[in-house]
Short mmCIF file of C-alpha atoms in Angstrom, two decimals:
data_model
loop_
_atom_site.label_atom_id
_atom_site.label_comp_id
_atom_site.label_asym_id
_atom_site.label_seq_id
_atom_site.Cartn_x
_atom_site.Cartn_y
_atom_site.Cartn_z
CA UNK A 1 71.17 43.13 13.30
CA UNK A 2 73.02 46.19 13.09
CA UNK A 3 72.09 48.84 10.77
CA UNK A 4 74.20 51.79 10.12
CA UNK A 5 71.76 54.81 9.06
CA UNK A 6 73.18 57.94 6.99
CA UNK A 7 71.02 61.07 7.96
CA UNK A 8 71.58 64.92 7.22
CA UNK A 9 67.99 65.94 8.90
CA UNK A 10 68.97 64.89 12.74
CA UNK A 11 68.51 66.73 15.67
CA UNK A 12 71.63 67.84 16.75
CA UNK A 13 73.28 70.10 19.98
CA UNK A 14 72.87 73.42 17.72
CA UNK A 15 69.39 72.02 15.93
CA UNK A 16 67.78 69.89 18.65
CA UNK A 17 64.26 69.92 16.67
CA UNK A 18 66.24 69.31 12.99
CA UNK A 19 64.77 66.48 11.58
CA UNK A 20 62.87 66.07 15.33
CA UNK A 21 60.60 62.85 13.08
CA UNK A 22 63.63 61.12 12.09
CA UNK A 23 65.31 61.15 15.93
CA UNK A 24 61.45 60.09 16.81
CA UNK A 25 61.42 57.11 14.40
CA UNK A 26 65.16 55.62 15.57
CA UNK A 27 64.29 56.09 19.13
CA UNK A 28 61.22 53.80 18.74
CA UNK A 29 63.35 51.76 16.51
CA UNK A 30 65.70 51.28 19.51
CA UNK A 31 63.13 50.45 21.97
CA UNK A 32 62.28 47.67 19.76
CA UNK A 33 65.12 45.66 21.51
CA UNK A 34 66.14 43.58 18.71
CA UNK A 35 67.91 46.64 16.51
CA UNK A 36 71.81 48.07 17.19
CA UNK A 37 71.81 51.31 15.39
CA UNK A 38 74.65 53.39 14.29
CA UNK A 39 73.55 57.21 13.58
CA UNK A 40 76.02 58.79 11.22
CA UNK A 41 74.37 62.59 10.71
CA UNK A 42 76.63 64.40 8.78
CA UNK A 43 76.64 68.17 8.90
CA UNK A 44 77.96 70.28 5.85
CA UNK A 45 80.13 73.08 6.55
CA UNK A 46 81.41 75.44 3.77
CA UNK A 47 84.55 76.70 3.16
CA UNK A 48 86.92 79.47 5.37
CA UNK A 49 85.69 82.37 5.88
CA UNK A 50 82.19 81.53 5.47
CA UNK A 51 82.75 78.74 8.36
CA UNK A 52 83.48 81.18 10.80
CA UNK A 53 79.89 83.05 10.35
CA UNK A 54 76.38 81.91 11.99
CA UNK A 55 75.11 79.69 12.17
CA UNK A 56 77.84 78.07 10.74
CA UNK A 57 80.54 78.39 13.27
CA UNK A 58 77.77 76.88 16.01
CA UNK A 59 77.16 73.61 13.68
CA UNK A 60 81.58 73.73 13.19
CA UNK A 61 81.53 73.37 17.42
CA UNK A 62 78.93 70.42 17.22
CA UNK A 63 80.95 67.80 19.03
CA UNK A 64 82.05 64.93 16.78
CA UNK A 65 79.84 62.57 18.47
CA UNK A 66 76.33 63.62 20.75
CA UNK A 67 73.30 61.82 22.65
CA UNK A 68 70.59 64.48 22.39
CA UNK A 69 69.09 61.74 20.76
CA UNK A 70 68.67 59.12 23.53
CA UNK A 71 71.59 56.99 21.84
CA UNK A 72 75.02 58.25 20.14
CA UNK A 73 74.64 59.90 16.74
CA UNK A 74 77.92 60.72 15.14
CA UNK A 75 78.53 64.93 13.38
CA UNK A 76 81.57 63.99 10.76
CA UNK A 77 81.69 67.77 9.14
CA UNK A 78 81.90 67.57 5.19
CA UNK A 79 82.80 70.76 3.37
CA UNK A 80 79.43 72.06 1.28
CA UNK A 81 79.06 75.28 -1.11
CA UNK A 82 76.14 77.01 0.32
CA UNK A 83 73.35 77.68 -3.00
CA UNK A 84 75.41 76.27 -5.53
CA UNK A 85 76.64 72.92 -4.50
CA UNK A 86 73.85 70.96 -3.56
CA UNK A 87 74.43 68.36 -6.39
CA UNK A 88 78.05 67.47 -5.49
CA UNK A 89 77.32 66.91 -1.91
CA UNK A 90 76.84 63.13 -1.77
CA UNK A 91 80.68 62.48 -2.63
CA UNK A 92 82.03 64.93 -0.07
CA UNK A 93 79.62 63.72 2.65
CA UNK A 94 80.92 59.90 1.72
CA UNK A 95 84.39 61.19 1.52
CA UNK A 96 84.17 62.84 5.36
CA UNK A 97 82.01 59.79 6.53
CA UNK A 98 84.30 56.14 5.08
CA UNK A 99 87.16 57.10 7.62
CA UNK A 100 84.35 56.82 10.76
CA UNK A 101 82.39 53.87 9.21
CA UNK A 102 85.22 51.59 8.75
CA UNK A 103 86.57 51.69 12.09
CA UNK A 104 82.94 51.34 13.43
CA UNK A 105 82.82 48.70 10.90
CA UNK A 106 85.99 46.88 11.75
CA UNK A 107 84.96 47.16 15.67
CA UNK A 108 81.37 45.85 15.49
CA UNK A 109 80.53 44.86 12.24
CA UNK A 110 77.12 46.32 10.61
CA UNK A 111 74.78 44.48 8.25
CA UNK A 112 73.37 47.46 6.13
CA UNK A 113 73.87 50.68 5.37
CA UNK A 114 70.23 53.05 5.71
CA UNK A 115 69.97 56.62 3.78
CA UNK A 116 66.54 58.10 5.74
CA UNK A 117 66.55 60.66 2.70
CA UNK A 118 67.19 60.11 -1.20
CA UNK A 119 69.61 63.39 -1.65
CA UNK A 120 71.90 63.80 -0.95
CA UNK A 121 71.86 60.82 2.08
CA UNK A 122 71.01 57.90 -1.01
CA UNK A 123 73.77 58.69 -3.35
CA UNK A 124 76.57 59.28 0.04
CA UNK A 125 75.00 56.02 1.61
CA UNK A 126 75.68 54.34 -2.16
CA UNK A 127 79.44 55.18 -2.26
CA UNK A 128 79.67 53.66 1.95
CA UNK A 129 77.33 50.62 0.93
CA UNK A 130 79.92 49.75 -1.79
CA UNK A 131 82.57 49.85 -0.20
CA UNK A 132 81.53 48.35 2.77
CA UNK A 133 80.29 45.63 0.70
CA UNK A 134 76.92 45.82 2.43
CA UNK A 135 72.97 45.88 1.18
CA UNK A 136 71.57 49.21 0.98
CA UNK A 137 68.25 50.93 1.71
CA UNK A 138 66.92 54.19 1.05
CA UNK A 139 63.91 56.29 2.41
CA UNK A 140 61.85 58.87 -0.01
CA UNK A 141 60.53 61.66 2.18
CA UNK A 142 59.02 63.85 -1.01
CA UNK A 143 61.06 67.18 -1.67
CA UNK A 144 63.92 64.60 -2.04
CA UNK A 145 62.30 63.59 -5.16
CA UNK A 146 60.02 66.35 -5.78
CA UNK A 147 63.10 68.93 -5.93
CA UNK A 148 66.03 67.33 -6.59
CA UNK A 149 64.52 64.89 -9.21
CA UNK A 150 64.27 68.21 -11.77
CA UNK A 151 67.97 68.38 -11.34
CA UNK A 152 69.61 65.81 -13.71
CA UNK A 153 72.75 65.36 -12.13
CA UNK A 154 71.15 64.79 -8.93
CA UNK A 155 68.93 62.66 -10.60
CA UNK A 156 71.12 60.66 -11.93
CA UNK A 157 72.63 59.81 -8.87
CA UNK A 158 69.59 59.16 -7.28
CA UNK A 159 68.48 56.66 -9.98
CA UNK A 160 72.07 54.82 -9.76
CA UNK A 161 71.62 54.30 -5.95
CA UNK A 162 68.31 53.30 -6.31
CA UNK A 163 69.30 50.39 -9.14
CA UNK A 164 71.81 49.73 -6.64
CA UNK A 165 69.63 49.52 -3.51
CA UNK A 166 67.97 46.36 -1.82
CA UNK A 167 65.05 48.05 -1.38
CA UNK A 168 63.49 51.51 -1.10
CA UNK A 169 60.72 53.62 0.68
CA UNK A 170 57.91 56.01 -0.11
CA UNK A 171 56.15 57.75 2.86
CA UNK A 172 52.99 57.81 0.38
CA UNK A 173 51.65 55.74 -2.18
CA UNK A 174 51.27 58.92 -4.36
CA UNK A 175 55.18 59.23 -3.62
CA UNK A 176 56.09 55.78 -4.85
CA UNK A 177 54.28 56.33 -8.16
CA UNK A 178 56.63 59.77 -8.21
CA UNK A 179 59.67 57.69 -8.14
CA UNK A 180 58.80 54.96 -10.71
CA UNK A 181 57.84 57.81 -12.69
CA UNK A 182 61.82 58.74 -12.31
CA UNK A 183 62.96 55.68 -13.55
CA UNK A 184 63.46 53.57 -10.43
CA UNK A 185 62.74 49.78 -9.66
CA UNK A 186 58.94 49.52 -8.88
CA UNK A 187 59.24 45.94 -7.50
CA UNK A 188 61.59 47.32 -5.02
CA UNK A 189 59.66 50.33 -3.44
CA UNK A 190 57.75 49.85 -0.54
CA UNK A 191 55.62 52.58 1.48
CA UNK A 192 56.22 53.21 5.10
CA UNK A 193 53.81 55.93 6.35
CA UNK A 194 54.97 58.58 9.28
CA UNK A 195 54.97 57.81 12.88
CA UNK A 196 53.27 59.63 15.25
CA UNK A 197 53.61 60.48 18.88
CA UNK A 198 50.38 59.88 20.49
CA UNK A 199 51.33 61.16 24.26
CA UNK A 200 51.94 64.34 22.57
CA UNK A 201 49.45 64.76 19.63
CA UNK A 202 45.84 64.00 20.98
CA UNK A 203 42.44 66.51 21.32
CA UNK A 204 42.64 69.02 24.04
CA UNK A 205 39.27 70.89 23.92
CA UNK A 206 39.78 73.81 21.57
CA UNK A 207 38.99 76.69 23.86
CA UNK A 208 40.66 75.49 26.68
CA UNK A 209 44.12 75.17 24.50
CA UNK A 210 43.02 78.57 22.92
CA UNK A 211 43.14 80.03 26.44
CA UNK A 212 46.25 78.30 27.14
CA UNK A 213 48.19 79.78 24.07
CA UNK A 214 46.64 83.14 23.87
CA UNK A 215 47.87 83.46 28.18
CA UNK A 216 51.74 82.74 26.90
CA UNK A 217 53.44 86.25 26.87
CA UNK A 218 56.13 84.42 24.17
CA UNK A 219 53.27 83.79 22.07
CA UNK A 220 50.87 86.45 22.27
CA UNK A 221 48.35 84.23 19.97
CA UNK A 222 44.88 86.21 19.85
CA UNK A 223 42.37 84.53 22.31
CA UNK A 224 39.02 85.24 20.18
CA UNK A 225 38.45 84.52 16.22
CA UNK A 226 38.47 82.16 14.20
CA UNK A 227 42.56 81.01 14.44
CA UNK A 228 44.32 79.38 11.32
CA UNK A 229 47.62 77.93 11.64
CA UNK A 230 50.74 77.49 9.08
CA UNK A 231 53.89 75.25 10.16
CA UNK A 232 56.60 74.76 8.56
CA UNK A 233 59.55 76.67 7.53
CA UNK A 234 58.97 79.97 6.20
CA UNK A 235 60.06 79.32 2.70
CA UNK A 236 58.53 79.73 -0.80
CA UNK A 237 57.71 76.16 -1.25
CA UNK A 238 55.91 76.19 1.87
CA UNK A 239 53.00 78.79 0.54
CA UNK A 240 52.60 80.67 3.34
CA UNK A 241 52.13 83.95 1.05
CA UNK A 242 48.96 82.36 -0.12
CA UNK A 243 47.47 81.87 3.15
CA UNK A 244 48.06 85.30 4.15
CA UNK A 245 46.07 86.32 0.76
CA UNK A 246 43.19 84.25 1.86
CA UNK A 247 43.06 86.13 4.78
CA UNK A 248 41.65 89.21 2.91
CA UNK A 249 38.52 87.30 1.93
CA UNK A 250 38.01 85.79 5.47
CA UNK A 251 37.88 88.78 7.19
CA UNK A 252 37.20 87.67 10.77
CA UNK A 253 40.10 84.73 10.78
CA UNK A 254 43.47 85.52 12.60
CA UNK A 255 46.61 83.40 11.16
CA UNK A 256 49.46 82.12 13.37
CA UNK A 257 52.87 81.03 10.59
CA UNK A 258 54.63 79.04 12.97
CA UNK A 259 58.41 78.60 11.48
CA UNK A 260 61.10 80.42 10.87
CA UNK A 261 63.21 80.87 7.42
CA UNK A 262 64.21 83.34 4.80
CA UNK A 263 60.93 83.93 3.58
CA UNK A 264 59.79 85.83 6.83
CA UNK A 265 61.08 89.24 5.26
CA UNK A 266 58.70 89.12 2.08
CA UNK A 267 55.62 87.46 4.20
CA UNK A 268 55.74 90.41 6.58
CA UNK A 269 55.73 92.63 3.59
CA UNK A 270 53.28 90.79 1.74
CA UNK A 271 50.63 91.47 5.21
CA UNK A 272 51.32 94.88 5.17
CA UNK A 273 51.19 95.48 1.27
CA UNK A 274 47.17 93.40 1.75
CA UNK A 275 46.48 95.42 5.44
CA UNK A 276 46.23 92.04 6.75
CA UNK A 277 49.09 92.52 9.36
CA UNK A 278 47.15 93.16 12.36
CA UNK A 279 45.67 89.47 11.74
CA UNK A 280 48.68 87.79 11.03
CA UNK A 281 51.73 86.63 13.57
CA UNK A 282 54.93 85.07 13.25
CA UNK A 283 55.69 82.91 16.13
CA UNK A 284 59.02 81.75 14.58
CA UNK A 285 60.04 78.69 15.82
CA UNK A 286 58.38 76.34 17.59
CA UNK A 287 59.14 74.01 20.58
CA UNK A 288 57.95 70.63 19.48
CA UNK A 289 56.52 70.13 23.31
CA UNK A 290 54.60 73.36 22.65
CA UNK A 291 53.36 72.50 18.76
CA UNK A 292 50.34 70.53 20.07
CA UNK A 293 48.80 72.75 21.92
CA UNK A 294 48.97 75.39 19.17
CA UNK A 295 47.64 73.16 16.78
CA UNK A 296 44.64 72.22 19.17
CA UNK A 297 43.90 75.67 19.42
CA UNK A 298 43.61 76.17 15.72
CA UNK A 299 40.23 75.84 13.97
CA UNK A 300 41.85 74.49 11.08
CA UNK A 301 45.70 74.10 10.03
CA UNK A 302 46.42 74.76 6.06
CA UNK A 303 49.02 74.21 4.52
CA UNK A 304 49.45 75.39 0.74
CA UNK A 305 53.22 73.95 0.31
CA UNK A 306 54.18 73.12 -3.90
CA UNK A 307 55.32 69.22 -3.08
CA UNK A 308 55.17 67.24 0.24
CA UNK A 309 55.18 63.49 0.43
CA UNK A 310 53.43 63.06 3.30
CA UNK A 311 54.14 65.54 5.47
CA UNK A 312 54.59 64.90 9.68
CA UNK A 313 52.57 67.59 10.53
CA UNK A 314 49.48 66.63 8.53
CA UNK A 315 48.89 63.61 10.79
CA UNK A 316 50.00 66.20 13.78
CA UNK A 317 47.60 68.33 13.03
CA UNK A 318 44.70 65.84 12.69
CA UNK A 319 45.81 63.81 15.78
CA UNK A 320 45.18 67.24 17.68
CA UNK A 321 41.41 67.06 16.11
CA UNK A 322 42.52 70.11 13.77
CA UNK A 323 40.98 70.09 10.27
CA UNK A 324 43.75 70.67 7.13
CA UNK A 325 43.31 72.61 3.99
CA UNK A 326 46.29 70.86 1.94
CA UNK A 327 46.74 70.88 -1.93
CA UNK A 328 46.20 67.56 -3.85
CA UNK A 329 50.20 66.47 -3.09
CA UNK A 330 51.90 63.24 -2.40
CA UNK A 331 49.79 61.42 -0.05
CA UNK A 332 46.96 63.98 0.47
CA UNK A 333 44.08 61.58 -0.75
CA UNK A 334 45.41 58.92 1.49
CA UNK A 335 44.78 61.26 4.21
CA UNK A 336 41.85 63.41 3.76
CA UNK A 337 39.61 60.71 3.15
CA UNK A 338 36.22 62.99 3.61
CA UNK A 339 35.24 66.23 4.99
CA UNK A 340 35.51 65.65 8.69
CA UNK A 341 39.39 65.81 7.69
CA UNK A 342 39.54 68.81 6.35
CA UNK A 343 39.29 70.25 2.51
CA UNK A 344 41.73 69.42 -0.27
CA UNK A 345 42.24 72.49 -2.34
CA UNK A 346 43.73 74.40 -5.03
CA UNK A 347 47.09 76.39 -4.35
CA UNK A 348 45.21 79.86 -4.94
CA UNK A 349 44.27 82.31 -2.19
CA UNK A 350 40.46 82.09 -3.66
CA UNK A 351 40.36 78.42 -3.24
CA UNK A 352 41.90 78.28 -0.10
CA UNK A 353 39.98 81.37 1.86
CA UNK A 354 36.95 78.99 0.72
CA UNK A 355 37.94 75.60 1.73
CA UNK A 356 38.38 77.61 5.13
CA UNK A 357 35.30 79.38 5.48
CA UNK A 358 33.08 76.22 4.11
CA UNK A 359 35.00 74.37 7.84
CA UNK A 360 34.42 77.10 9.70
CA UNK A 361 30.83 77.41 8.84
CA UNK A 362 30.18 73.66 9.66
CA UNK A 363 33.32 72.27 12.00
CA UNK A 364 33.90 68.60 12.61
CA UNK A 365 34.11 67.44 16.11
CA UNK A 366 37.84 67.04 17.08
CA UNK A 367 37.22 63.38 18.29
CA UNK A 368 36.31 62.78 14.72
CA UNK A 369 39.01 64.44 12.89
CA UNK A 370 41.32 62.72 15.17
CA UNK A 371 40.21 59.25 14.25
CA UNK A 372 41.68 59.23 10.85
CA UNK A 373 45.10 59.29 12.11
CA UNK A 374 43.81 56.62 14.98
CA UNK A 375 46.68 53.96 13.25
CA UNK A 376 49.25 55.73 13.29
CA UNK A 377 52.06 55.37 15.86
CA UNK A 378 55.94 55.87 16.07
CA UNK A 379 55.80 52.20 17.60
CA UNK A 380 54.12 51.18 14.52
CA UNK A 381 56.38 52.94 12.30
CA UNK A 382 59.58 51.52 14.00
CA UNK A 383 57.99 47.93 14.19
CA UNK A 384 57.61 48.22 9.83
CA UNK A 385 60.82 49.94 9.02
CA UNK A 386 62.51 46.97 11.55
CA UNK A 387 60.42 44.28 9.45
CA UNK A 388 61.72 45.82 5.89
CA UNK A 389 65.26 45.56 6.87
CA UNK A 390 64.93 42.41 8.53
CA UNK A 391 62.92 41.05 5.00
CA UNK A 392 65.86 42.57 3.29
CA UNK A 393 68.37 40.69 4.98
CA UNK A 394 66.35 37.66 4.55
CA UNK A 395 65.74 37.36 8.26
CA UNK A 396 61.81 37.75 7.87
CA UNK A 397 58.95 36.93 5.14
CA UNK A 398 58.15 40.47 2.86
CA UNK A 399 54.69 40.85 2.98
CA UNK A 400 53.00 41.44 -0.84
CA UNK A 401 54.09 44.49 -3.33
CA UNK A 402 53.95 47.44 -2.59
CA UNK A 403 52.86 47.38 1.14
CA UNK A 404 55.69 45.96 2.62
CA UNK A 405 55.97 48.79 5.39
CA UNK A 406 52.66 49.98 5.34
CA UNK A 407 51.29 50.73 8.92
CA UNK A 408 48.03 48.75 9.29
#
């Protein structure tokens, strides 16, 4: 079987921790043994003169073809109008891709075309699907839907691919409901939950990682307190402003944002406007070989962002034996199943500072945070995603609506 897969979010030469889940779940899907993949990762460019700025002359240099990921993954360059183009994209990312995919086609023929996003990947891997004359899948991820739903020409396109596609994926049951709610084919919407790399993400005893951390000069993370920690890009959605406004009613907690993004500006303002900045540090980005012990060293993780599906570092966070404080989003009930998992909680600074201090006053042990992401693996993951395509090709039995991909 060989499955051509559409994906903006890749790691790439300039970007090697882009979309670092999606390169996780095609490696595993590789090491299945049974699965030729094709990565086509397309990477929008705008027009001359903007081109020739950063970051996007770096991404114009990415070589047309790379292996960062363990396999080759193909950089076809589309042209994209930065803030104002978004829902014209899938087009020009099919018009930059068809040239590569039919000669890739006409060497070694593939079976289906993948989109491992909705938008703009669905509506591109549409257009390449038809004219390949091939099946089509496409994977929700949540501000996919969540954002570009509320845009009706996006959403139209998203709603013809997905009448068009062979089947679909939700990384949440809360997700899937999202997307019938949007008009698309219930009976054809299946949930595949995140993968999860377990020789990474595990318990280390909290004070020994805190010592660890707070010992790295690059990181400078406080070694006494109780520590909160905020990944993610540092964008509104994200809520990180709201986290640093909880911190003035938890007056002994220390907060570590680590991300980077265009938000940073107003956050560091925001700290300094509440007198909060002494107790709050930007590590900007992260190395994802680094991320675990940071989030073992956190007493709890929280993350106040507007829409997630199911987001990676929820399960990241409690496979370290880190409580969350997440709103009630996409999958959240799936995941915090009782207290010893953290607190689900309103998106206000009031609710939040006392989701945080009601943890902090009574902590779970990390062993049994950690258990309720026990069954969740990227060798899982690749094992279910290999099973839906194969049960879309008609090479395997579907197991019953909706949990065709759900990890058990």
């Amino acid at each position: 079987m060989h499955i051509l897969s559409i994906a903006t979010l890749f790691p790439n030469p300039v970007k090697p921790s882009f979309g670092v889940f999606v390169g996780n779940q095609m490696r595993a899907v590789v090491a299945q043994g049974d699965i030729q993949l094709t990565v086509v990762s397309p990477i929008g460019v705008p027009p001359w003169p903007l081109s020739m700025r950063e970051p996007y002359a770096r991404l114009k240099a990415i070589p047309d073809v790379g292996d960062t990921a363990g396999f080759p993954v193909y950089y076809p360059k589309f042209t994209t109008f930065p803030k104002i183009g978004g829902d014209t994209n899938p087009a020009r990312i099919a018009h930059a891709v068809l040239p590569l995919v039919r000669r890739l086609h006409a060497e070694r023929p593939f079976d289906l075309v993948d989109a491992q996003f909705f938008f703009p990947d669905g509506p591109a891997a549409a257009i390449i699907a038809r004219e390949l004359g091939l099946p089509l899948t496409i994977k929700s991820r949540g501000a996919d839907i969540h954002f570009w739903g509320q845009r009706p020409h996006a959403l139209k396109q998203m709603r013809d691919a997905a009448a068009q596609a062979a089947g679909l994926l939700a990384v949440s049951q809360a997700l899937r409901e999202d997307m019938i709610a949007l008009g698309m084919p219930a009976d054809r919407i299946a949930i595949h939950y995140t993968g999860l790399d377990r020789e990474k993400f595990h318990p280390i005893e909290r004070g020994a990682a805190r010592a660890l951390v707070s010992a790295m000069p690059n990181l400078q993370i406080w070694s006494e307190g109780p520590l909160l920690v905020t990944p993610g890009a540092l964008i509104p959605r994200k809520g990180q402003g709201i986290v640093i406004e909880a911190l003035t009613r938890l007056p002994e907690a220390r907060l570590a944002l680590a991300g980077a993004g265009e938000d940073e500006a107003r956050l560091k303002a925001l700290a300094r406007r509440l007198g909060v900045e002494e107790r709050v540090h930007f590590l900007g980005l992260i190395d994802h070989e680094l991320l675990p012990h940071v989030l073992c060293a956190a007493d709890v993780l929280v993350l106040p962002s507007a829409s997630e599906g199911l987001a990676n570092v929820w399960i990241e966070g409690l496979a370290c034996g880190t409580p969350i404080v997440i709103p009630d989003i996409g999958g959240a009930r799936e995941i915090v199943s009782d207290a010893s998992a953290g607190r689900i909680a309103e998106r206000t600074p009031e609710a939040i500072a006392s989701a945080v201090a009601d943890i902090l006053s009574d902590p779970p042990s990390q062993a049994d945070v950690a258990e309720h992401v026990s069954r969740f693996s990227w060798g899982v993951n690749a094992e279910n995603i290999v099973h839906f395509w194969k049960g879309v090709l008609g090479e395997s039995e579907p197991a019953p609506e909706p949990e065709l991909a759900v990890e058990p």
